[in-house]
mmCIF file of C-alpha atoms in Angstrom:
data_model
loop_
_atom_site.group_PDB
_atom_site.id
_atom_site.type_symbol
_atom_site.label_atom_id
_atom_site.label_comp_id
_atom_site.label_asym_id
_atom_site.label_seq_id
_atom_site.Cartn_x
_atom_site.Cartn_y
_atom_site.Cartn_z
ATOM 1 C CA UNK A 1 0.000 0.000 0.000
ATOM 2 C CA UNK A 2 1.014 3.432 -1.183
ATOM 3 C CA UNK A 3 0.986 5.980 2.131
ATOM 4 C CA UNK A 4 -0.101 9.435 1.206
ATOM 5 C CA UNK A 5 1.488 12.380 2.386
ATOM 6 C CA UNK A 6 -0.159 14.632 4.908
ATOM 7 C CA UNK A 7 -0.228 17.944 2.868
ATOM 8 C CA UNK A 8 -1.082 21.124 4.259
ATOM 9 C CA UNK A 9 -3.848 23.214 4.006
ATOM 10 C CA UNK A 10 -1.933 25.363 1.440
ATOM 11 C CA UNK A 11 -0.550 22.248 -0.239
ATOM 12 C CA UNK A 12 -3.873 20.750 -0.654
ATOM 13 C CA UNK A 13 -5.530 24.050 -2.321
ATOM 14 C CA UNK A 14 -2.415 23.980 -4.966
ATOM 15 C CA UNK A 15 -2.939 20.191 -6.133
ATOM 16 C CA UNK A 16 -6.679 20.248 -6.336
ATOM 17 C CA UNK A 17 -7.133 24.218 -7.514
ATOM 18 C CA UNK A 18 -9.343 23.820 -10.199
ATOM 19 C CA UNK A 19 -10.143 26.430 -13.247
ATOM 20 C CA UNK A 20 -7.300 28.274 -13.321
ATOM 21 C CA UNK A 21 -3.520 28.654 -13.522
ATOM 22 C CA UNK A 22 -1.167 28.353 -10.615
ATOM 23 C CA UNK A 23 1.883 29.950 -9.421
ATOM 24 C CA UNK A 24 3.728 27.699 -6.766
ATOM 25 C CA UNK A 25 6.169 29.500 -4.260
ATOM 26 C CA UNK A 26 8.185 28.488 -1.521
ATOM 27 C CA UNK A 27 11.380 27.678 -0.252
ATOM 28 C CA UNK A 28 14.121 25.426 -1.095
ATOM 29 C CA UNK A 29 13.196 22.020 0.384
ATOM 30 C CA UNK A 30 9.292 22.605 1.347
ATOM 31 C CA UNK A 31 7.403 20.284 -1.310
ATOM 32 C CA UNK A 32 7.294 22.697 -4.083
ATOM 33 C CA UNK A 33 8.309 19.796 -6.809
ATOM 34 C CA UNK A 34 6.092 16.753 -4.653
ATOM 35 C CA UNK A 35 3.018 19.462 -4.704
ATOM 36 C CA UNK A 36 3.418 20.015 -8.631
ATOM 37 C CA UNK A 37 3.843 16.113 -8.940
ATOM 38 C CA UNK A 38 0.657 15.502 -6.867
ATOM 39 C CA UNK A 39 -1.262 18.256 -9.139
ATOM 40 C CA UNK A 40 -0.223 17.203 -12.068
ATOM 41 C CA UNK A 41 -0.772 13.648 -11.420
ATOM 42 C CA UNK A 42 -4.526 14.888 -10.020
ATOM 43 C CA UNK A 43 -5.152 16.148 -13.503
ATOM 44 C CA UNK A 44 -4.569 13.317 -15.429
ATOM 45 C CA UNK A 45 -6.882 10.939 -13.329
ATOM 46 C CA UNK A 46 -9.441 13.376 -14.282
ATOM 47 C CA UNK A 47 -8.715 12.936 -18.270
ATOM 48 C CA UNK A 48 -6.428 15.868 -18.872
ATOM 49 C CA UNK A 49 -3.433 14.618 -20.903
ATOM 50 C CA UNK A 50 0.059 15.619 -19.816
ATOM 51 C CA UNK A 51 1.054 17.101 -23.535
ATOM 52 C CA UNK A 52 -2.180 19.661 -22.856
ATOM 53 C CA UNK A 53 -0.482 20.904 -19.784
ATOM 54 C CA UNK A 54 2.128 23.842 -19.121
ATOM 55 C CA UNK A 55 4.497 22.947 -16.096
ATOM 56 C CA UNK A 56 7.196 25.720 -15.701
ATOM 57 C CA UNK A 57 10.520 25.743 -13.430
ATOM 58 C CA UNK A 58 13.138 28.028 -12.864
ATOM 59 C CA UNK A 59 16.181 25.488 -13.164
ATOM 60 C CA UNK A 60 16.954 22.626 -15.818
ATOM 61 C CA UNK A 61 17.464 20.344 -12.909
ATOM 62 C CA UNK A 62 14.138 21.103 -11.011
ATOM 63 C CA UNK A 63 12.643 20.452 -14.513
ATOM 64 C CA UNK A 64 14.521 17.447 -14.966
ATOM 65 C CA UNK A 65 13.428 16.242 -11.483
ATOM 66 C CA UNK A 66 9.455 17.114 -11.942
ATOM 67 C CA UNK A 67 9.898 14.778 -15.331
ATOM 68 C CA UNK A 68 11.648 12.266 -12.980
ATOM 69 C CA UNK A 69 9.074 12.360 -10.553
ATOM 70 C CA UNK A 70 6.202 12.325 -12.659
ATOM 71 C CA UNK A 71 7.034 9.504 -14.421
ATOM 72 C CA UNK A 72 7.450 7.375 -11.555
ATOM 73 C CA UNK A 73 4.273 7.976 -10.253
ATOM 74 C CA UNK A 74 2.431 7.427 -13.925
ATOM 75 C CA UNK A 75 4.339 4.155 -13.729
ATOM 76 C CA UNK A 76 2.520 3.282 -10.135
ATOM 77 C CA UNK A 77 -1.153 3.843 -11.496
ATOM 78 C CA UNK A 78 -2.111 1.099 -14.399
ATOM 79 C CA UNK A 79 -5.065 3.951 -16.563
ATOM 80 C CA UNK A 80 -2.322 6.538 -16.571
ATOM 81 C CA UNK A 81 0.467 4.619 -18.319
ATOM 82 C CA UNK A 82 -0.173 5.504 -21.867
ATOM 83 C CA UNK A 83 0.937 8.964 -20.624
ATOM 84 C CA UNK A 84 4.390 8.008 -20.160
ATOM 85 C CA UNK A 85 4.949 8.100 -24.202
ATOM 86 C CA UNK A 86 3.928 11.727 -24.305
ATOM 87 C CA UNK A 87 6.484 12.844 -20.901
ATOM 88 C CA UNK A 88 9.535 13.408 -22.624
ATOM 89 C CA UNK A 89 7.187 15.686 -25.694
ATOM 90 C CA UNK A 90 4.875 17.650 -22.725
ATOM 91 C CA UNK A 91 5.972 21.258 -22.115
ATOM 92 C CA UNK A 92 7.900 20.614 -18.801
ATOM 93 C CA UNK A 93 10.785 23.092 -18.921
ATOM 94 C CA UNK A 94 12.068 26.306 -17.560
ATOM 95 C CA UNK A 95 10.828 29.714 -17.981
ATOM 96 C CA UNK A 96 13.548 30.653 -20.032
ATOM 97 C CA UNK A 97 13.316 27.698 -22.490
ATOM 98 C CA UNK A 98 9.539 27.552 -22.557
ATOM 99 C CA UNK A 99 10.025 31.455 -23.929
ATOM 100 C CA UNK A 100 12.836 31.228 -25.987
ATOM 101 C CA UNK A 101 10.293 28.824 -27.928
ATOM 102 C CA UNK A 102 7.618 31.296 -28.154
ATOM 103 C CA UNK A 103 10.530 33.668 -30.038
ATOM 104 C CA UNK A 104 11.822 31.032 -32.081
ATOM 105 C CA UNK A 105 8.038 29.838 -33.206
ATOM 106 C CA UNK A 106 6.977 33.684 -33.993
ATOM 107 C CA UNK A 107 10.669 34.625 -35.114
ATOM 108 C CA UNK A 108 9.062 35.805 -38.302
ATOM 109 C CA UNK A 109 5.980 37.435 -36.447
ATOM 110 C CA UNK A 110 8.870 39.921 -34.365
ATOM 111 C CA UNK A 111 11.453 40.310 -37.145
ATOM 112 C CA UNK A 112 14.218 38.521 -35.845
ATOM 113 C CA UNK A 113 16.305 35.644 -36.370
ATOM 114 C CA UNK A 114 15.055 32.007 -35.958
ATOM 115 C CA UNK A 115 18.042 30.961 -34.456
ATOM 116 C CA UNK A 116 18.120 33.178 -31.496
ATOM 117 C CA UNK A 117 19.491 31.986 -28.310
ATOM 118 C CA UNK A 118 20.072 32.297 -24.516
ATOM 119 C CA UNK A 119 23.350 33.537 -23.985
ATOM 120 C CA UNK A 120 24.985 32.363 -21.257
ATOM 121 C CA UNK A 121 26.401 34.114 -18.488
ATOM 122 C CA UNK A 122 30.457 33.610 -18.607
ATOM 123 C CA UNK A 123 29.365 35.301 -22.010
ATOM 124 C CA UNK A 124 27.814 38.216 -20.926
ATOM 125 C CA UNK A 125 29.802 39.330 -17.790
ATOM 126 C CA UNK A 126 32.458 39.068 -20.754
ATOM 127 C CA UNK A 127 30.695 41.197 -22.808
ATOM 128 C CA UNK A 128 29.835 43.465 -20.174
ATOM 129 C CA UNK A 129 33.339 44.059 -19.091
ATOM 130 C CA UNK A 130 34.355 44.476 -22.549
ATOM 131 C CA UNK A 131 31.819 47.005 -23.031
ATOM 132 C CA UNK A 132 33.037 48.990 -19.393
ATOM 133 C CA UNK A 133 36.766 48.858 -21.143
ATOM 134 C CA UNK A 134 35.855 50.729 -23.913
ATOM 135 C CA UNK A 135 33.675 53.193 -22.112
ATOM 136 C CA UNK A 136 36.882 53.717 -19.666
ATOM 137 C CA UNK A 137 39.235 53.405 -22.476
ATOM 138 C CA UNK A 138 37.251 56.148 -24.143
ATOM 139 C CA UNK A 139 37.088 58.462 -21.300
ATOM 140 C CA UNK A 140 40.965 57.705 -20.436
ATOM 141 C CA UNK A 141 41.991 58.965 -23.908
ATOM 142 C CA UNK A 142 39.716 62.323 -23.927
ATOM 143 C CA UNK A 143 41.217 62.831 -20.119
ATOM 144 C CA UNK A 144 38.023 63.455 -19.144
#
């Protein structure tokens, strides 16, 4: 036998929430990623397939781990299994990434590039200090 968790009043509202979008905050280490689960998991009992859904983290690895977790609990429930094709396809990302797709997909749309990307940031601070050379460089030169 499975045992459930004993989720808090706050918890509880953010996996059964119905009708609308949710924004999950808390600190590191409070449930954030077993609430998600738990909602997500909620949704598909009730028909909802996990390619229709949004599920949006901040880090690569806290989207990595809400895929992990997911699937293991679509593996423990026999009617949900023919979701665990689609897991790997379903929009479980970051911010970042889930946006960067939006740009890409309407590149044409905002008149820029389709193969714009997230630079990273060793590559901006480098930039940046480039950029604050010149400027001083600049200055330096007029002695001003």
């Amino acid at each position: 036998m499975i045992k459930m968790p004993n989720w808090t009043k706050e918890q509880n509202e953010a996996i059964h929430e119905k009708g609308q979008n949710i924004i999950v905050s808390a600190g590191a280490g409070s449930g954030k990623t077993a609430v998600l689960t738990e909602r997500v998991i909620t949704h598909l009992k009730e028909g909802v397939k996990i390619d229709e859904l949004l599920i949006l983290t901040f880090t690569n690895a806290a989207a990595t781990e809400m895929k992990l977790r997911i699937r293991k609990k679509i593996k423990e429930i026999n009617e949900l299994k023919s979701e665990l094709d689609k897991i790997d396809s379903a929009y479980i990302t970051t911010f970042d990434a889930f946006a960067l797709s939006l740009v890409k997909k309407y590149a044409h749309t905002l008149n820029i590039p389709k193969n714009i990307q997230i630079a990273e940031s060793t590559l901006i601070e480098l930039e940046k200090e480039k950029i604050l050379r010149e400027i001083f460089d600049k200055y330096y030169e007029n002695e001003d």
